[in-house]
mmCIF file of C-alpha atoms in Angstrom:
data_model
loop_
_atom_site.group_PDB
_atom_site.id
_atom_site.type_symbol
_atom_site.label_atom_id
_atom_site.label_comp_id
_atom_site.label_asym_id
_atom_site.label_seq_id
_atom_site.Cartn_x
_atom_site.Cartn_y
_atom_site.Cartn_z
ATOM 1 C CA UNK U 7 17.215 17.304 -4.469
ATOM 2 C CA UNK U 8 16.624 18.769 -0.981
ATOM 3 C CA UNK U 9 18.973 18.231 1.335
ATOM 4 C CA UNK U 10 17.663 15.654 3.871
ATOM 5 C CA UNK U 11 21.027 15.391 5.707
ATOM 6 C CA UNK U 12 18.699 16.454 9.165
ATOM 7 C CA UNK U 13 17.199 12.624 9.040
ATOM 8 C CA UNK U 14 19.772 11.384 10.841
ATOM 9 C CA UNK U 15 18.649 13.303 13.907
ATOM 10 C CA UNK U 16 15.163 13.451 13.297
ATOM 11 C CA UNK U 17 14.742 9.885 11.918
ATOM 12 C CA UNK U 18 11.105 8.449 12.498
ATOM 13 C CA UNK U 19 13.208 5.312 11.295
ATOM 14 C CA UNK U 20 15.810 5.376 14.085
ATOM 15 C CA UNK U 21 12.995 6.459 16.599
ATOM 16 C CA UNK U 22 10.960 3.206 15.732
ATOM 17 C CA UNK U 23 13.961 1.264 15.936
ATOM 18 C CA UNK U 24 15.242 2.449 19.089
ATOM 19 C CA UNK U 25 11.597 1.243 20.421
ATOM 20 C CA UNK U 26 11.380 -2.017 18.503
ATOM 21 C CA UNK U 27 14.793 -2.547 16.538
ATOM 22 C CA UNK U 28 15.935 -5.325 18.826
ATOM 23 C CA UNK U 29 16.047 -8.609 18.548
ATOM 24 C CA UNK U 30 13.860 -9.814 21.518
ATOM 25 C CA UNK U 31 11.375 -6.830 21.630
ATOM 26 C CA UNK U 32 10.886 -7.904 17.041
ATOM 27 C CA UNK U 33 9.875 -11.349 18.740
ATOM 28 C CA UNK U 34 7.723 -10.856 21.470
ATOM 29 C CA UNK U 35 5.660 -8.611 19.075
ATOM 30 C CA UNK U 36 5.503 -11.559 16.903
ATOM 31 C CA UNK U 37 4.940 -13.832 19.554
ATOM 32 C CA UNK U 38 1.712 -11.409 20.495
ATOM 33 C CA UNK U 39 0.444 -10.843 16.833
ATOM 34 C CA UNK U 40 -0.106 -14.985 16.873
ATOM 35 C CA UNK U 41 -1.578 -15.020 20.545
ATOM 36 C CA UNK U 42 0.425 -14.787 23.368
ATOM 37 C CA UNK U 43 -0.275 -12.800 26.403
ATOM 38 C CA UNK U 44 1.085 -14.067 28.991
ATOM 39 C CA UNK U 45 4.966 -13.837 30.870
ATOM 40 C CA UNK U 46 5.030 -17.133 30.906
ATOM 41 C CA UNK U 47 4.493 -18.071 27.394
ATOM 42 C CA UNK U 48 6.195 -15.811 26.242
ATOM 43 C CA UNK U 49 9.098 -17.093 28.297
ATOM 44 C CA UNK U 50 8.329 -20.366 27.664
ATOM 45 C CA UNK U 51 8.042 -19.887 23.660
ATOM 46 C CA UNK U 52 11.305 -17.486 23.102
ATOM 47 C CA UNK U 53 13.606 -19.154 25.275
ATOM 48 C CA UNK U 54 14.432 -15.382 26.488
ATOM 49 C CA UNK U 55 16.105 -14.848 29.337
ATOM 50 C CA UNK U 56 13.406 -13.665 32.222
ATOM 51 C CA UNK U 57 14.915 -10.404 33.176
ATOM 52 C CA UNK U 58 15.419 -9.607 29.454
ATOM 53 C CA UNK U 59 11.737 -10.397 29.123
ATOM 54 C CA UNK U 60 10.874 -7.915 31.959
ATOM 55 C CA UNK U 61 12.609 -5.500 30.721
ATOM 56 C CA UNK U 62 10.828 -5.284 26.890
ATOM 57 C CA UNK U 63 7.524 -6.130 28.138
ATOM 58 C CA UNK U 64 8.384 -3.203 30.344
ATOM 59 C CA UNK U 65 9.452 -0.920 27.822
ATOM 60 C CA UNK U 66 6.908 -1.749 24.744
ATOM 61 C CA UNK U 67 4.068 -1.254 28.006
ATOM 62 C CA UNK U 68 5.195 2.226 28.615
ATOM 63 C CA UNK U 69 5.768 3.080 25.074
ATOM 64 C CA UNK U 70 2.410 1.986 24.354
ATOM 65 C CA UNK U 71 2.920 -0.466 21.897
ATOM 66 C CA UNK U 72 1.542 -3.066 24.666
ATOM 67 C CA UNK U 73 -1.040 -2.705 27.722
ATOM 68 C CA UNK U 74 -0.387 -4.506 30.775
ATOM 69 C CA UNK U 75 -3.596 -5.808 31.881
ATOM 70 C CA UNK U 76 -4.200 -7.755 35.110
ATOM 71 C CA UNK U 77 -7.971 -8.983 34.824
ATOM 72 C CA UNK U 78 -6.562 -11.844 37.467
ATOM 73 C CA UNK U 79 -4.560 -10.791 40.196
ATOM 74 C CA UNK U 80 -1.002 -11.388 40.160
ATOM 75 C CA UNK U 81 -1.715 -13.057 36.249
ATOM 76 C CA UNK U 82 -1.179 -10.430 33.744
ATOM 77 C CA UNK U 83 -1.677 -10.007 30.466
ATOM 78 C CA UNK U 84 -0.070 -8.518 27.402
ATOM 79 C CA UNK U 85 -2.385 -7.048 24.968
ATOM 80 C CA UNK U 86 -1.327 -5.224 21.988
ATOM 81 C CA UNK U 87 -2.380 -1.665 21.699
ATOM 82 C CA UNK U 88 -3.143 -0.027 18.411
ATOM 83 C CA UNK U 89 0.305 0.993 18.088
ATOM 84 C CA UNK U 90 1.680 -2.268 18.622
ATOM 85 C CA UNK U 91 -1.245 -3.758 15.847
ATOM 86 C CA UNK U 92 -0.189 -1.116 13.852
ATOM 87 C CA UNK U 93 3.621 -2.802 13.787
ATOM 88 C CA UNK U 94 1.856 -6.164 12.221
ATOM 89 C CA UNK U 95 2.566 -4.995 8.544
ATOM 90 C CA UNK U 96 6.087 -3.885 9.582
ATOM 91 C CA UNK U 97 6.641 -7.386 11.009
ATOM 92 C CA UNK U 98 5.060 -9.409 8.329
ATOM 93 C CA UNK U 99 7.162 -7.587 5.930
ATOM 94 C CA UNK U 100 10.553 -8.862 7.504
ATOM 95 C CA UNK U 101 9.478 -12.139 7.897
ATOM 96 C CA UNK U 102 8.609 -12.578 4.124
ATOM 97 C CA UNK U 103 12.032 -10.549 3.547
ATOM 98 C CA UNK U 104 13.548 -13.657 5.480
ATOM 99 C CA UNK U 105 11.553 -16.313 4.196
ATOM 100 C CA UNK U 106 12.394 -15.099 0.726
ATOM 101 C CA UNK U 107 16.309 -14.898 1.411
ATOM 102 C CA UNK U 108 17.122 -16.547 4.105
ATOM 103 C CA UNK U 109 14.657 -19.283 4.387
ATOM 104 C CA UNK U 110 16.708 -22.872 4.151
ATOM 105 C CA UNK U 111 16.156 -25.867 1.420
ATOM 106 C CA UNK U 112 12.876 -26.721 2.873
ATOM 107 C CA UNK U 113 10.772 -23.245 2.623
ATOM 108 C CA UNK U 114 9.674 -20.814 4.970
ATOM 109 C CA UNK U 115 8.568 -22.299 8.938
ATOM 110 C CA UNK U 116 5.061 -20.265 8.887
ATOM 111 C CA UNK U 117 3.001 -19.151 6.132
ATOM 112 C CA UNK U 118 0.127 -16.580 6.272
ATOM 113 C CA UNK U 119 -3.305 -17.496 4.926
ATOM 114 C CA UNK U 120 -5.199 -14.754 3.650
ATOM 115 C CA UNK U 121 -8.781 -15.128 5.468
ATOM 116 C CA UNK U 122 -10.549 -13.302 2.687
ATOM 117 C CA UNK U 123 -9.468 -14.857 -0.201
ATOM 118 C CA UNK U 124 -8.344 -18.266 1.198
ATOM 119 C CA UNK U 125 -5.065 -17.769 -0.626
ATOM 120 C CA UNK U 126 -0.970 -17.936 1.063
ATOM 121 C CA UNK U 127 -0.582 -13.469 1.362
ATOM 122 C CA UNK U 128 1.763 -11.848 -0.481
ATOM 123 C CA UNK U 129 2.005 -8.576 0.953
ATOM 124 C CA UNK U 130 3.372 -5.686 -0.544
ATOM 125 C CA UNK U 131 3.719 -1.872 0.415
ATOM 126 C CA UNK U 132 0.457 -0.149 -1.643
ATOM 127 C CA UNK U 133 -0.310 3.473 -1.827
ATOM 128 C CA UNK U 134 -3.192 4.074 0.531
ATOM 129 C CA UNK U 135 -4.332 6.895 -2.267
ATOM 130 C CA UNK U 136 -3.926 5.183 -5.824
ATOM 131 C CA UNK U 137 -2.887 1.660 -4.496
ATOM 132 C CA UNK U 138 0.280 1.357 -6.407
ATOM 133 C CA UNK U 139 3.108 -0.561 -5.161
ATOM 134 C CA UNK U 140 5.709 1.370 -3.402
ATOM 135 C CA UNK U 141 9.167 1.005 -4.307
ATOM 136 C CA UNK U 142 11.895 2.797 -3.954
ATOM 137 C CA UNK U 143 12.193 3.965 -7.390
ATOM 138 C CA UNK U 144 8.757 4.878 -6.997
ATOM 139 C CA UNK U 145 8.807 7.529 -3.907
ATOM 140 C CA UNK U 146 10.918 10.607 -3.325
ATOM 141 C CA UNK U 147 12.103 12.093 -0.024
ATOM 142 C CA UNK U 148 10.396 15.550 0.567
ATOM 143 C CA UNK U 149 10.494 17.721 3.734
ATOM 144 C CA UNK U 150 7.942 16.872 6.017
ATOM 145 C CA UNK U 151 5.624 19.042 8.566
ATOM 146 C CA UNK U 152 8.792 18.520 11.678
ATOM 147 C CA UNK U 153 11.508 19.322 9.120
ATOM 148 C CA UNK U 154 14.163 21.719 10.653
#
């Protein structure tokens, strides 16, 4: 096998989750995936402290995983970006991780209906080329274009 021991500096992994990794910054994502755009429901929904709320609004803005927009003065807006729509799967995923292991007697809180199909979703991870499941017995590690 080739050695991969360079991921731990170069980890898209550990870059993601230095952006989004955190508790708060995981929820407000949520929070925005189902809706919310504004400081104060956001605030008002999390229970977050305010300044901690500044400060990942702040930093998912200006890594572009959010745009501030202020349509009303003095009233903005948190909209997600592609980047930050593009976290939606990644999200989804740990909350069905959780809802499958740590969910308590009664079930999981929220459940995702499938528009399509009308159905609850189970999602899975799916090759975007044959459509197979991905798993990690399934995938192997190879150098990619930024290996050192």
């Amino acid at each position: 096998m080739t050695d991969l021991r360079h991921r731990f500096t170069a980890d898209s992994v550990g870059r993601a989750l230095d952006l989004v990794g955190e508790r708060w910054s995981l929820l407000i994502l949520r929070e925005s995936f189902f809706g919310v755009r504004r400081y104060g429901e956001f605030a008002r929904n999390l229970s977050i402290p305010r300044p901690t709320l500044s400060a990942r609004l702040k930093t998912l803005a200006e890594a572009g995983v959010l745009a501030r927009v202020e349509e009303v003065p003095d009233r903005p807006e948190y909209h997600l970006t592609q980047a930050g729509r593009d976290l939606f799967g990644a999200v989804v995923t740990l909350m069905q991780w959780g809802d499958k292991h740590l969910a308590g007697p009664d079930g999981p809180p929220i459940l995702l209906r499938h528009n399509d199909c009308g159905e609850i979703a189970e999602t899975y991870v799916a090759c975007g080329h044959c459509g197979g499941a991905i798993t990690t017995d399934k995938v192997t590690p190879e150098p990619g274009p930024a290996f050192r």
